[in-house]
Amino acid sequence: MMFGRNNRQGVLALGIVTALALPVATQLSYAEDTIAPLPSVKLSWDRDRHSGYYYPEPQSREVYDSPLAPMQTATKRTRIGFTVGLNAQQLKRAFPPGYHIFAKGAEGQKMIIVATGSERYNTLYRLRALLAALTAQARTSPLFREANQPENLNFLDLARLTGFLQVTISDGNTFAHRIELK
């Protein structure tokens, strides 16, 4: 089923199909005591339509003031390519990825990072450690190497440089943290 960009009827139809399928899916478990029922999907047209789908409502928020302005050439394609590149780096490793990164929103300006396993990135400290690890990866990028004093920049600066306005990081279960990039 293909939907056009910003096609509310298509999204609504998908939501209706999802809402109808959820009660059936929760009844199809073979071992009721070992398989948790699927969570209900909250459909809304508010500003954060990704909350409740990719991650829970963020429990904590912060604002990060980057010394970098977005590149004038940064586009939705740039941001999607950035996340695809980060995901591709993970897939080259000898072990499964610990998280997935997405560019969402009408212009791909919302970065979402979601853990793939339990007990990962479920505290603010673990989320910040992930950002530090992503900073180490980012410092190998041409964008960082060309920047003035790249040792003083971090992953959030690179995200801002490529035009992201917010980063939401979640354990994929109960915890999410939102960072607004200025």
CSV table of N, CA and C in Angstrom, one decimal:
chain,number,residue,atom,x,y,z
A,1,MET,N,0.9,-1.2,0.0
A,1,MET,CA,0.0,0.0,0.0
A,1,MET,C,0.9,1.2,0.0
A,2,MET,N,0.8,2.1,-1.0
A,2,MET,CA,1.6,3.3,-1.1
A,2,MET,C,0.8,4.5,-0.7
A,3,PHE,N,1.4,5.4,0.0
A,3,PHE,CA,0.7,6.6,0.4
A,3,PHE,C,1.5,7.8,-0.1
A,4,GLY,N,0.9,8.8,-0.5
A,4,GLY,CA,1.6,10.0,-0.9
A,4,GLY,C,2.0,10.8,0.3
A,5,ARG,N,2.9,11.8,0.1
A,5,ARG,CA,3.4,12.6,1.2
A,5,ARG,C,2.3,13.4,1.8
A,6,ASN,N,2.2,13.5,3.1
A,6,ASN,CA,1.2,14.2,3.8
A,6,ASN,C,-0.2,13.8,3.5
A,7,ASN,N,-0.4,12.5,3.1
A,7,ASN,CA,-1.7,12.0,2.8
A,7,ASN,C,-2.4,11.6,4.0
A,8,ARG,N,-3.2,12.4,4.6
A,8,ARG,CA,-3.9,12.1,5.9
A,8,ARG,C,-4.9,10.9,5.7
A,9,GLN,N,-5.5,10.8,4.5
A,9,GLN,CA,-6.4,9.7,4.3
A,9,GLN,C,-5.7,8.4,4.3
A,10,GLY,N,-4.5,8.3,3.7
A,10,GLY,CA,-3.7,7.1,3.7
A,10,GLY,C,-3.2,6.7,5.1
A,11,VAL,N,-2.8,7.7,5.8
A,11,VAL,CA,-2.3,7.5,7.2
A,11,VAL,C,-3.5,7.1,8.0
A,12,LEU,N,-4.6,7.7,7.9
A,12,LEU,CA,-5.8,7.3,8.6
A,12,LEU,C,-6.2,5.9,8.3
A,13,ALA,N,-6.2,5.5,7.0
A,13,ALA,CA,-6.5,4.2,6.6
A,13,ALA,C,-5.6,3.2,7.2
A,14,LEU,N,-4.3,3.5,7.2
A,14,LEU,CA,-3.3,2.6,7.9
A,14,LEU,C,-3.6,2.5,9.4
A,15,GLY,N,-3.9,3.6,10.0
A,15,GLY,CA,-4.3,3.6,11.4
A,15,GLY,C,-5.5,2.7,11.7
A,16,ILE,N,-6.5,2.8,10.8
A,16,ILE,CA,-7.7,2.0,11.0
A,16,ILE,C,-7.3,0.5,10.9
A,17,VAL,N,-6.5,0.2,9.9
A,17,VAL,CA,-6.1,-1.2,9.7
A,17,VAL,C,-5.3,-1.7,10.9
A,18,THR,N,-4.4,-0.8,11.4
A,18,THR,CA,-3.6,-1.2,12.6
A,18,THR,C,-4.5,-1.4,13.8
A,19,ALA,N,-5.5,-0.4,14.0
A,19,ALA,CA,-6.4,-0.5,15.1
A,19,ALA,C,-7.2,-1.8,15.1
A,20,LEU,N,-7.6,-2.2,13.9
A,20,LEU,CA,-8.4,-3.4,13.7
A,20,LEU,C,-7.6,-4.6,13.9
A,21,ALA,N,-6.3,-4.6,13.5
A,21,ALA,CA,-5.5,-5.8,13.6
A,21,ALA,C,-4.9,-6.0,15.0
A,22,LEU,N,-4.8,-5.0,15.9
A,22,LEU,CA,-4.2,-5.1,17.2
A,22,LEU,C,-5.0,-6.1,18.1
A,23,PRO,N,-6.4,-6.0,18.2
A,23,PRO,CA,-7.0,-7.0,19.0
A,23,PRO,C,-6.8,-8.4,18.5
A,24,VAL,N,-6.8,-8.6,17.2
A,24,VAL,CA,-6.6,-10.0,16.7
A,24,VAL,C,-5.2,-10.4,17.0
A,25,ALA,N,-4.2,-9.5,16.8
A,25,ALA,CA,-2.8,-9.9,17.1
A,25,ALA,C,-2.6,-10.3,18.5
A,26,THR,N,-3.2,-9.6,19.5
A,26,THR,CA,-3.0,-9.9,20.9
A,26,THR,C,-3.6,-11.2,21.2
A,27,GLN,N,-4.6,-11.7,20.5
A,27,GLN,CA,-5.2,-13.0,20.8
A,27,GLN,C,-4.5,-14.2,20.1
A,28,LEU,N,-3.5,-13.9,19.3
A,28,LEU,CA,-2.8,-15.0,18.6
A,28,LEU,C,-1.6,-15.5,19.3
A,29,SER,N,-1.4,-15.2,20.5
A,29,SER,CA,-0.2,-15.7,21.2
A,29,SER,C,-0.4,-17.2,21.6
A,30,TYR,N,0.7,-17.9,21.5
A,30,TYR,CA,0.6,-19.3,21.9
A,30,TYR,C,0.8,-19.6,23.4
A,31,ALA,N,1.6,-18.7,24.0
A,31,ALA,CA,1.8,-18.8,25.4
A,31,ALA,C,1.4,-17.5,26.0
A,32,GLU,N,0.2,-17.3,26.4
A,32,GLU,CA,-0.3,-16.1,26.9
A,32,GLU,C,0.6,-15.5,28.1
A,33,ASP,N,1.2,-16.4,28.9
A,33,ASP,CA,1.9,-15.9,30.0
A,33,ASP,C,3.3,-15.4,29.6
A,34,THR,N,3.8,-15.8,28.5
A,34,THR,CA,5.2,-15.4,28.1
A,34,THR,C,5.2,-14.3,27.0
A,35,ILE,N,4.1,-14.1,26.3
A,35,ILE,CA,4.1,-13.0,25.3
A,35,ILE,C,3.2,-11.9,25.7
A,36,ALA,N,3.8,-10.7,25.8
A,36,ALA,CA,3.0,-9.6,26.3
A,36,ALA,C,2.2,-9.1,25.1
A,37,PRO,N,1.0,-8.6,25.4
A,37,PRO,CA,0.1,-8.1,24.4
A,37,PRO,C,0.8,-6.9,23.7
A,38,LEU,N,0.5,-6.6,22.5
A,38,LEU,CA,1.0,-5.5,21.8
A,38,LEU,C,0.4,-4.2,22.4
A,39,PRO,N,1.2,-3.2,22.4
A,39,PRO,CA,0.7,-1.9,23.0
A,39,PRO,C,-0.3,-1.3,22.0
A,40,SER,N,-1.2,-0.5,22.5
A,40,SER,CA,-2.1,0.2,21.7
A,40,SER,C,-1.4,1.3,20.9
A,41,VAL,N,-1.8,1.6,19.7
A,41,VAL,CA,-1.2,2.6,18.9
A,41,VAL,C,-2.0,3.9,19.1
A,42,LYS,N,-1.4,4.9,19.6
A,42,LYS,CA,-2.1,6.2,19.7
A,42,LYS,C,-2.0,7.0,18.4
A,43,LEU,N,-3.1,7.3,17.8
A,43,LEU,CA,-3.0,8.1,16.6
A,43,LEU,C,-3.4,9.5,16.9
A,44,SER,N,-2.6,10.4,16.5
A,44,SER,CA,-2.9,11.8,16.7
A,44,SER,C,-2.3,12.7,15.7
A,45,TRP,N,-2.8,13.8,15.5
A,45,TRP,CA,-2.2,14.8,14.5
A,45,TRP,C,-1.5,15.9,15.2
A,46,ASP,N,-1.1,15.7,16.5
A,46,ASP,CA,-0.4,16.8,17.2
A,46,ASP,C,1.1,16.9,16.7
A,47,ARG,N,1.8,17.8,17.3
A,47,ARG,CA,3.1,18.1,16.8
A,47,ARG,C,4.1,16.9,16.8
A,48,ASP,N,4.0,16.1,17.8
A,48,ASP,CA,4.9,14.9,17.9
A,48,ASP,C,4.1,13.6,17.6
A,49,ARG,N,3.9,13.4,16.4
A,49,ARG,CA,3.2,12.2,16.0
A,49,ARG,C,4.0,10.9,16.1
A,50,HIS,N,5.3,11.0,16.4
A,50,HIS,CA,6.2,9.9,16.6
A,50,HIS,C,6.1,9.3,18.0
A,51,SER,N,5.7,10.1,18.9
A,51,SER,CA,5.6,9.7,20.3
A,51,SER,C,4.5,8.7,20.4
A,52,GLY,N,4.7,7.6,21.0
A,52,GLY,CA,3.7,6.5,21.1
A,52,GLY,C,3.8,5.5,20.0
A,53,TYR,N,4.7,5.8,19.0
A,53,TYR,CA,4.9,4.9,17.9
A,53,TYR,C,6.3,4.4,17.9
A,54,TYR,N,7.3,5.3,17.8
A,54,TYR,CA,8.7,4.9,17.9
A,54,TYR,C,9.3,4.9,19.3
A,55,TYR,N,8.7,5.7,20.2
A,55,TYR,CA,9.2,5.8,21.5
A,55,TYR,C,8.0,6.3,22.4
A,56,PRO,N,8.2,6.2,23.7
A,56,PRO,CA,7.2,6.7,24.6
A,56,PRO,C,7.3,8.3,24.7
A,57,GLU,N,6.3,8.9,25.3
A,57,GLU,CA,6.4,10.4,25.5
A,57,GLU,C,7.7,10.7,26.2
A,58,PRO,N,8.5,11.6,25.7
A,58,PRO,CA,9.8,11.9,26.5
A,58,PRO,C,9.5,12.3,27.9
A,59,GLN,N,10.3,11.7,28.8
A,59,GLN,CA,10.2,12.1,30.2
A,59,GLN,C,11.1,13.3,30.6
A,60,SER,N,12.1,13.5,29.8
A,60,SER,CA,13.1,14.6,30.0
A,60,SER,C,13.4,15.3,28.7
A,61,ARG,N,13.7,16.6,28.9
A,61,ARG,CA,14.0,17.4,27.7
A,61,ARG,C,15.1,18.4,28.0
A,62,GLU,N,15.8,18.8,27.0
A,62,GLU,CA,16.9,19.8,27.2
A,62,GLU,C,17.0,20.5,25.9
A,63,VAL,N,17.7,21.7,25.9
A,63,VAL,CA,18.0,22.4,24.8
A,63,VAL,C,19.5,22.5,24.6
A,64,TYR,N,20.0,22.2,23.4
A,64,TYR,CA,21.5,22.2,23.2
A,64,TYR,C,21.7,23.4,22.2
A,65,ASP,N,22.5,24.3,22.6
A,65,ASP,CA,22.9,25.5,21.8
A,65,ASP,C,24.2,25.1,21.1
A,66,SER,N,24.2,24.8,19.8
A,66,SER,CA,25.3,24.5,19.0
A,66,SER,C,26.0,25.7,18.5
A,67,PRO,N,27.4,25.7,18.5
A,67,PRO,CA,28.1,26.9,17.9
A,67,PRO,C,28.0,26.9,16.4
A,68,LEU,N,27.4,25.8,15.8
A,68,LEU,CA,27.3,25.7,14.3
A,68,LEU,C,25.9,26.0,13.8
A,69,ALA,N,25.9,26.7,12.7
A,69,ALA,CA,24.6,26.9,12.0
A,69,ALA,C,24.4,25.7,11.0
A,70,PRO,N,23.2,25.4,10.7
A,70,PRO,CA,23.0,24.4,9.6
A,70,PRO,C,23.6,24.8,8.3
A,71,MET,N,24.2,23.8,7.6
A,71,MET,CA,24.7,24.1,6.3
A,71,MET,C,23.6,24.6,5.4
A,72,GLN,N,23.9,25.6,4.5
A,72,GLN,CA,22.8,26.0,3.6
A,72,GLN,C,22.4,25.0,2.6
A,73,THR,N,23.3,24.0,2.3
A,73,THR,CA,23.0,23.0,1.4
A,73,THR,C,22.4,21.8,2.0
A,74,ALA,N,22.1,21.8,3.3
A,74,ALA,CA,21.5,20.7,4.0
A,74,ALA,C,20.0,20.5,3.6
A,75,THR,N,19.7,19.3,3.2
A,75,THR,CA,18.3,19.1,2.8
A,75,THR,C,17.8,17.8,3.5
A,76,LYS,N,16.5,17.5,3.2
A,76,LYS,CA,16.0,16.3,3.7
A,76,LYS,C,16.8,15.1,3.3
A,77,ARG,N,17.2,15.1,2.1
A,77,ARG,CA,18.0,14.0,1.5
A,77,ARG,C,19.4,13.9,2.2
A,78,THR,N,20.0,15.0,2.6
A,78,THR,CA,21.2,15.1,3.4
A,78,THR,C,21.0,14.4,4.7
A,79,ARG,N,19.9,14.7,5.4
A,79,ARG,CA,19.7,14.2,6.7
A,79,ARG,C,19.4,12.7,6.7
A,80,ILE,N,18.6,12.3,5.7
A,80,ILE,CA,18.3,10.8,5.5
A,80,ILE,C,19.6,10.1,5.2
A,81,GLY,N,20.4,10.6,4.3
A,81,GLY,CA,21.7,10.0,4.0
A,81,GLY,C,22.6,9.9,5.1
A,82,PHE,N,22.6,10.9,6.0
A,82,PHE,CA,23.4,10.9,7.2
A,82,PHE,C,23.0,9.7,8.1
A,83,THR,N,21.7,9.5,8.3
A,83,THR,CA,21.2,8.4,9.2
A,83,THR,C,21.5,7.1,8.5
A,84,VAL,N,21.3,7.0,7.2
A,84,VAL,CA,21.6,5.7,6.5
A,84,VAL,C,23.0,5.4,6.6
A,85,GLY,N,23.9,6.4,6.5
A,85,GLY,CA,25.3,6.1,6.7
A,85,GLY,C,25.7,5.6,8.1
A,86,LEU,N,25.1,6.2,9.1
A,86,LEU,CA,25.3,5.7,10.5
A,86,LEU,C,24.8,4.3,10.7
A,87,ASN,N,23.6,4.0,10.1
A,87,ASN,CA,23.1,2.6,10.3
A,87,ASN,C,24.0,1.7,9.5
A,88,ALA,N,24.5,2.1,8.3
A,88,ALA,CA,25.3,1.2,7.5
A,88,ALA,C,26.6,0.8,8.3
A,89,GLN,N,27.2,1.8,9.0
A,89,GLN,CA,28.4,1.6,9.8
A,89,GLN,C,28.1,0.5,10.8
A,90,GLN,N,27.0,0.5,11.5
A,90,GLN,CA,26.6,-0.5,12.5
A,90,GLN,C,26.5,-1.9,11.9
A,91,LEU,N,25.9,-1.9,10.7
A,91,LEU,CA,25.6,-3.2,10.0
A,91,LEU,C,26.9,-3.9,9.6
A,92,LYS,N,28.0,-3.2,9.5
A,92,LYS,CA,29.3,-3.7,9.1
A,92,LYS,C,30.0,-4.4,10.3
A,93,ARG,N,29.5,-4.2,11.5
A,93,ARG,CA,30.1,-4.8,12.7
A,93,ARG,C,29.8,-6.3,12.8
A,94,ALA,N,30.5,-7.0,13.6
A,94,ALA,CA,30.3,-8.4,13.7
A,94,ALA,C,29.2,-8.8,14.7
A,95,PHE,N,28.5,-7.8,15.2
A,95,PHE,CA,27.4,-8.0,16.1
A,95,PHE,C,26.2,-7.2,15.8
A,96,PRO,N,25.0,-7.6,16.2
A,96,PRO,CA,23.8,-6.8,15.9
A,96,PRO,C,23.9,-5.4,16.4
A,97,PRO,N,23.2,-4.4,15.7
A,97,PRO,CA,23.3,-3.1,16.1
A,97,PRO,C,22.5,-2.9,17.5
A,98,GLY,N,23.1,-2.0,18.3
A,98,GLY,CA,22.5,-1.7,19.6
A,98,GLY,C,21.4,-0.6,19.5
A,99,TYR,N,21.3,0.0,18.4
A,99,TYR,CA,20.3,1.0,18.2
A,99,TYR,C,20.0,1.3,16.7
A,100,HIS,N,18.9,1.9,16.4
A,100,HIS,CA,18.6,2.3,15.0
A,100,HIS,C,18.4,3.8,15.0
A,101,ILE,N,18.8,4.5,13.9
A,101,ILE,CA,18.7,5.9,13.8
A,101,ILE,C,17.8,6.2,12.6
A,102,PHE,N,16.8,7.1,12.8
A,102,PHE,CA,15.9,7.5,11.7
A,102,PHE,C,15.9,9.0,11.6
A,103,ALA,N,15.6,9.5,10.4
A,103,ALA,CA,15.3,10.9,10.1
A,103,ALA,C,13.8,11.0,9.8
A,104,LYS,N,13.0,11.7,10.6
A,104,LYS,CA,11.6,11.7,10.5
A,104,LYS,C,11.1,13.2,10.4
A,105,GLY,N,9.8,13.3,10.1
A,105,GLY,CA,9.3,14.7,10.0
A,105,GLY,C,9.2,15.0,8.5
A,106,ALA,N,8.4,16.0,8.2
A,106,ALA,CA,8.1,16.4,6.8
A,106,ALA,C,9.4,16.7,6.1
A,107,GLU,N,10.4,17.3,6.8
A,107,GLU,CA,11.7,17.6,6.1
A,107,GLU,C,12.8,16.8,6.7
A,108,GLY,N,12.5,15.7,7.4
A,108,GLY,CA,13.5,14.9,8.0
A,108,GLY,C,14.4,15.6,9.0
A,109,GLN,N,13.8,16.5,9.8
A,109,GLN,CA,14.6,17.3,10.7
A,109,GLN,C,14.5,16.8,12.2
A,110,LYS,N,13.8,15.6,12.3
A,110,LYS,CA,13.7,15.0,13.6
A,110,LYS,C,14.5,13.7,13.6
A,111,MET,N,15.6,13.7,14.4
A,111,MET,CA,16.4,12.5,14.5
A,111,MET,C,15.8,11.6,15.6
A,112,ILE,N,15.6,10.3,15.4
A,112,ILE,CA,15.2,9.4,16.4
A,112,ILE,C,16.2,8.3,16.5
A,113,ILE,N,16.6,8.0,17.7
A,113,ILE,CA,17.6,6.9,18.0
A,113,ILE,C,16.9,6.0,19.0
A,114,VAL,N,16.7,4.8,18.6
A,114,VAL,CA,16.0,3.8,19.5
A,114,VAL,C,16.8,2.6,19.7
A,115,ALA,N,17.0,2.2,21.0
A,115,ALA,CA,17.7,1.0,21.3
A,115,ALA,C,17.0,-0.3,20.8
A,116,THR,N,17.8,-1.3,20.5
A,116,THR,CA,17.2,-2.5,19.9
A,116,THR,C,17.1,-3.6,21.0
A,117,GLY,N,17.7,-3.4,22.1
A,117,GLY,CA,17.6,-4.5,23.2
A,117,GLY,C,17.2,-3.9,24.5
A,118,SER,N,16.8,-4.8,25.4
A,118,SER,CA,16.4,-4.3,26.7
A,118,SER,C,17.6,-3.9,27.5
A,119,GLU,N,17.3,-3.1,28.5
A,119,GLU,CA,18.4,-2.6,29.4
A,119,GLU,C,19.4,-1.7,28.7
A,120,ARG,N,19.1,-1.2,27.6
A,120,ARG,CA,20.1,-0.3,26.9
A,120,ARG,C,19.5,1.1,26.8
A,121,TYR,N,20.3,2.1,27.1
A,121,TYR,CA,19.9,3.5,27.0
A,121,TYR,C,18.6,3.8,27.8
A,122,ASN,N,18.5,3.2,29.0
A,122,ASN,CA,17.3,3.4,29.8
A,122,ASN,C,17.5,4.4,30.9
A,123,THR,N,18.6,5.1,30.9
A,123,THR,CA,18.8,6.2,31.8
A,123,THR,C,19.4,7.4,31.0
A,124,LEU,N,19.3,8.5,31.6
A,124,LEU,CA,19.9,9.7,31.0
A,124,LEU,C,21.4,9.6,30.8
A,125,TYR,N,22.1,8.9,31.8
A,125,TYR,CA,23.5,8.7,31.7
A,125,TYR,C,23.9,7.8,30.5
A,126,ARG,N,23.1,6.7,30.3
A,126,ARG,CA,23.4,5.8,29.2
A,126,ARG,C,23.2,6.5,27.9
A,127,LEU,N,22.2,7.4,27.8
A,127,LEU,CA,21.9,8.1,26.6
A,127,LEU,C,23.0,9.0,26.3
A,128,ARG,N,23.6,9.7,27.3
A,128,ARG,CA,24.7,10.6,27.1
A,128,ARG,C,25.9,9.9,26.7
A,129,ALA,N,26.1,8.7,27.2
A,129,ALA,CA,27.3,7.8,26.8
A,129,ALA,C,27.1,7.4,25.3
A,130,LEU,N,25.9,7.1,24.9
A,130,LEU,CA,25.7,6.8,23.5
A,130,LEU,C,26.1,8.1,22.6
A,131,LEU,N,25.7,9.2,23.1
A,131,LEU,CA,26.0,10.5,22.3
A,131,LEU,C,27.5,10.6,22.3
A,132,ALA,N,28.2,10.3,23.3
A,132,ALA,CA,29.7,10.4,23.4
A,132,ALA,C,30.3,9.4,22.4
A,133,ALA,N,29.7,8.2,22.3
A,133,ALA,CA,30.2,7.2,21.3
A,133,ALA,C,30.0,7.7,19.9
A,134,LEU,N,28.8,8.3,19.7
A,134,LEU,CA,28.5,8.8,18.4
A,134,LEU,C,29.4,10.0,18.0
A,135,THR,N,29.8,10.7,19.0
A,135,THR,CA,30.7,11.8,18.8
A,135,THR,C,32.1,11.3,18.2
A,136,ALA,N,32.5,10.2,18.8
A,136,ALA,CA,33.8,9.6,18.4
A,136,ALA,C,33.7,9.1,16.9
A,137,GLN,N,32.5,8.5,16.6
A,137,GLN,CA,32.3,8.1,15.2
A,137,GLN,C,32.2,9.4,14.3
A,138,ALA,N,31.5,10.4,14.7
A,138,ALA,CA,31.4,11.6,13.9
A,138,ALA,C,32.7,12.3,13.6
A,139,ARG,N,33.6,12.2,14.5
A,139,ARG,CA,34.9,12.9,14.3
A,139,ARG,C,35.7,12.3,13.1
A,140,THR,N,35.3,11.2,12.7
A,140,THR,CA,36.0,10.6,11.5
A,140,THR,C,35.4,11.1,10.2
A,141,SER,N,34.3,11.8,10.3
A,141,SER,CA,33.6,12.3,9.1
A,141,SER,C,34.3,13.5,8.5
A,142,PRO,N,34.1,13.6,7.1
A,142,PRO,CA,34.8,14.8,6.5
A,142,PRO,C,34.2,16.1,7.0
A,143,LEU,N,33.0,16.2,7.4
A,143,LEU,CA,32.4,17.4,7.9
A,143,LEU,C,33.1,17.9,9.1
A,144,PHE,N,33.4,17.0,10.0
A,144,PHE,CA,34.2,17.3,11.3
A,144,PHE,C,35.6,17.7,11.0
A,145,ARG,N,36.2,16.9,10.1
A,145,ARG,CA,37.6,17.1,9.8
A,145,ARG,C,37.8,18.5,9.2
A,146,GLU,N,36.9,19.0,8.4
A,146,GLU,CA,37.0,20.3,7.8
A,146,GLU,C,36.6,21.5,8.7
A,147,ALA,N,36.0,21.2,9.9
A,147,ALA,CA,35.5,22.2,10.8
A,147,ALA,C,36.7,22.8,11.6
A,148,ASN,N,36.5,24.0,12.0
A,148,ASN,CA,37.5,24.7,12.8
A,148,ASN,C,37.4,24.1,14.2
A,149,GLN,N,38.5,23.6,14.8
A,149,GLN,CA,38.6,23.0,16.1
A,149,GLN,C,37.6,21.8,16.3
A,150,PRO,N,37.7,20.8,15.5
A,150,PRO,CA,36.7,19.7,15.5
A,150,PRO,C,36.8,19.0,16.9
A,151,GLU,N,37.9,19.1,17.6
A,151,GLU,CA,37.9,18.4,18.9
A,151,GLU,C,37.0,19.0,20.0
A,152,ASN,N,36.5,20.2,19.7
A,152,ASN,CA,35.5,20.9,20.6
A,152,ASN,C,34.1,20.7,20.2
A,153,LEU,N,33.9,19.9,19.1
A,153,LEU,CA,32.5,19.6,18.6
A,153,LEU,C,32.0,18.3,19.0
A,154,ASN,N,30.7,18.0,19.0
A,154,ASN,CA,30.2,16.7,19.4
A,154,ASN,C,29.2,16.3,18.3
A,155,PHE,N,28.6,15.1,18.6
A,155,PHE,CA,27.6,14.5,17.7
A,155,PHE,C,26.4,15.5,17.5
A,156,LEU,N,25.9,16.2,18.5
A,156,LEU,CA,24.8,17.1,18.4
A,156,LEU,C,25.2,18.2,17.5
A,157,ASP,N,26.4,18.7,17.5
A,157,ASP,CA,26.9,19.7,16.5
A,157,ASP,C,26.8,19.2,15.1
A,158,LEU,N,27.2,18.0,14.9
A,158,LEU,CA,27.1,17.4,13.5
A,158,LEU,C,25.6,17.3,13.1
A,159,ALA,N,24.8,16.9,14.0
A,159,ALA,CA,23.3,16.8,13.7
A,159,ALA,C,22.8,18.2,13.4
A,160,ARG,N,23.2,19.2,14.1
A,160,ARG,CA,22.7,20.6,13.8
A,160,ARG,C,23.3,21.1,12.5
A,161,LEU,N,24.5,20.7,12.2
A,161,LEU,CA,25.2,21.1,10.9
A,161,LEU,C,24.4,20.6,9.7
A,162,THR,N,23.9,19.3,9.9
A,162,THR,CA,23.1,18.7,8.8
A,162,THR,C,21.7,19.1,8.8
A,163,GLY,N,21.3,20.0,9.7
A,163,GLY,CA,19.9,20.5,9.6
A,163,GLY,C,18.9,19.9,10.6
A,164,PHE,N,19.3,19.0,11.5
A,164,PHE,CA,18.4,18.5,12.4
A,164,PHE,C,18.0,19.5,13.4
A,165,LEU,N,16.7,19.5,13.8
A,165,LEU,CA,16.2,20.5,14.8
A,165,LEU,C,16.0,19.8,16.2
A,166,GLN,N,15.9,18.5,16.2
A,166,GLN,CA,15.7,17.8,17.5
A,166,GLN,C,16.2,16.4,17.4
A,167,VAL,N,16.6,15.9,18.5
A,167,VAL,CA,17.1,14.5,18.6
A,167,VAL,C,16.3,13.8,19.8
A,168,THR,N,15.6,12.7,19.5
A,168,THR,CA,14.9,12.0,20.6
A,168,THR,C,15.6,10.6,20.7
A,169,ILE,N,16.0,10.3,21.9
A,169,ILE,CA,16.7,9.0,22.1
A,169,ILE,C,15.8,8.2,23.1
A,170,SER,N,15.7,6.9,22.8
A,170,SER,CA,14.8,6.1,23.6
A,170,SER,C,15.4,4.7,23.8
A,171,ASP,N,15.0,4.1,24.9
A,171,ASP,CA,15.4,2.7,25.2
A,171,ASP,C,14.4,1.8,24.4
A,172,GLY,N,13.4,2.3,23.7
A,172,GLY,CA,12.5,1.5,22.9
A,172,GLY,C,11.5,0.8,23.8
A,173,ASN,N,11.3,1.3,25.0
A,173,ASN,CA,10.4,0.6,25.9
A,173,ASN,C,9.7,1.6,26.8
A,174,THR,N,10.3,2.2,27.8
A,174,THR,CA,9.6,3.1,28.7
A,174,THR,C,10.3,4.5,28.8
A,175,PHE,N,11.5,4.6,28.3
A,175,PHE,CA,12.2,5.9,28.6
A,175,PHE,C,12.6,6.6,27.2
A,176,ALA,N,12.4,7.9,27.2
A,176,ALA,CA,12.8,8.7,26.1
A,176,ALA,C,13.3,10.1,26.6
A,177,HIS,N,14.3,10.6,25.9
A,177,HIS,CA,14.8,12.0,26.2
A,177,HIS,C,14.8,12.8,24.9
A,178,ARG,N,14.4,14.0,25.0
A,178,ARG,CA,14.3,14.9,23.8
A,178,ARG,C,15.3,16.0,23.9
A,179,ILE,N,16.1,16.3,22.8
A,179,ILE,CA,17.0,17.4,22.8
A,179,ILE,C,16.7,18.3,21.6
A,180,GLU,N,16.3,19.5,22.0
A,180,GLU,CA,16.1,20.5,20.9
A,180,GLU,C,17.4,21.2,20.5
A,181,LEU,N,17.7,21.2,19.3
A,181,LEU,CA,18.9,21.8,18.8
A,181,LEU,C,18.7,23.2,18.3
A,182,LYS,N,19.5,24.1,18.9
A,182,LYS,CA,19.4,25.6,18.5
A,182,LYS,C,20.7,26.0,17.9
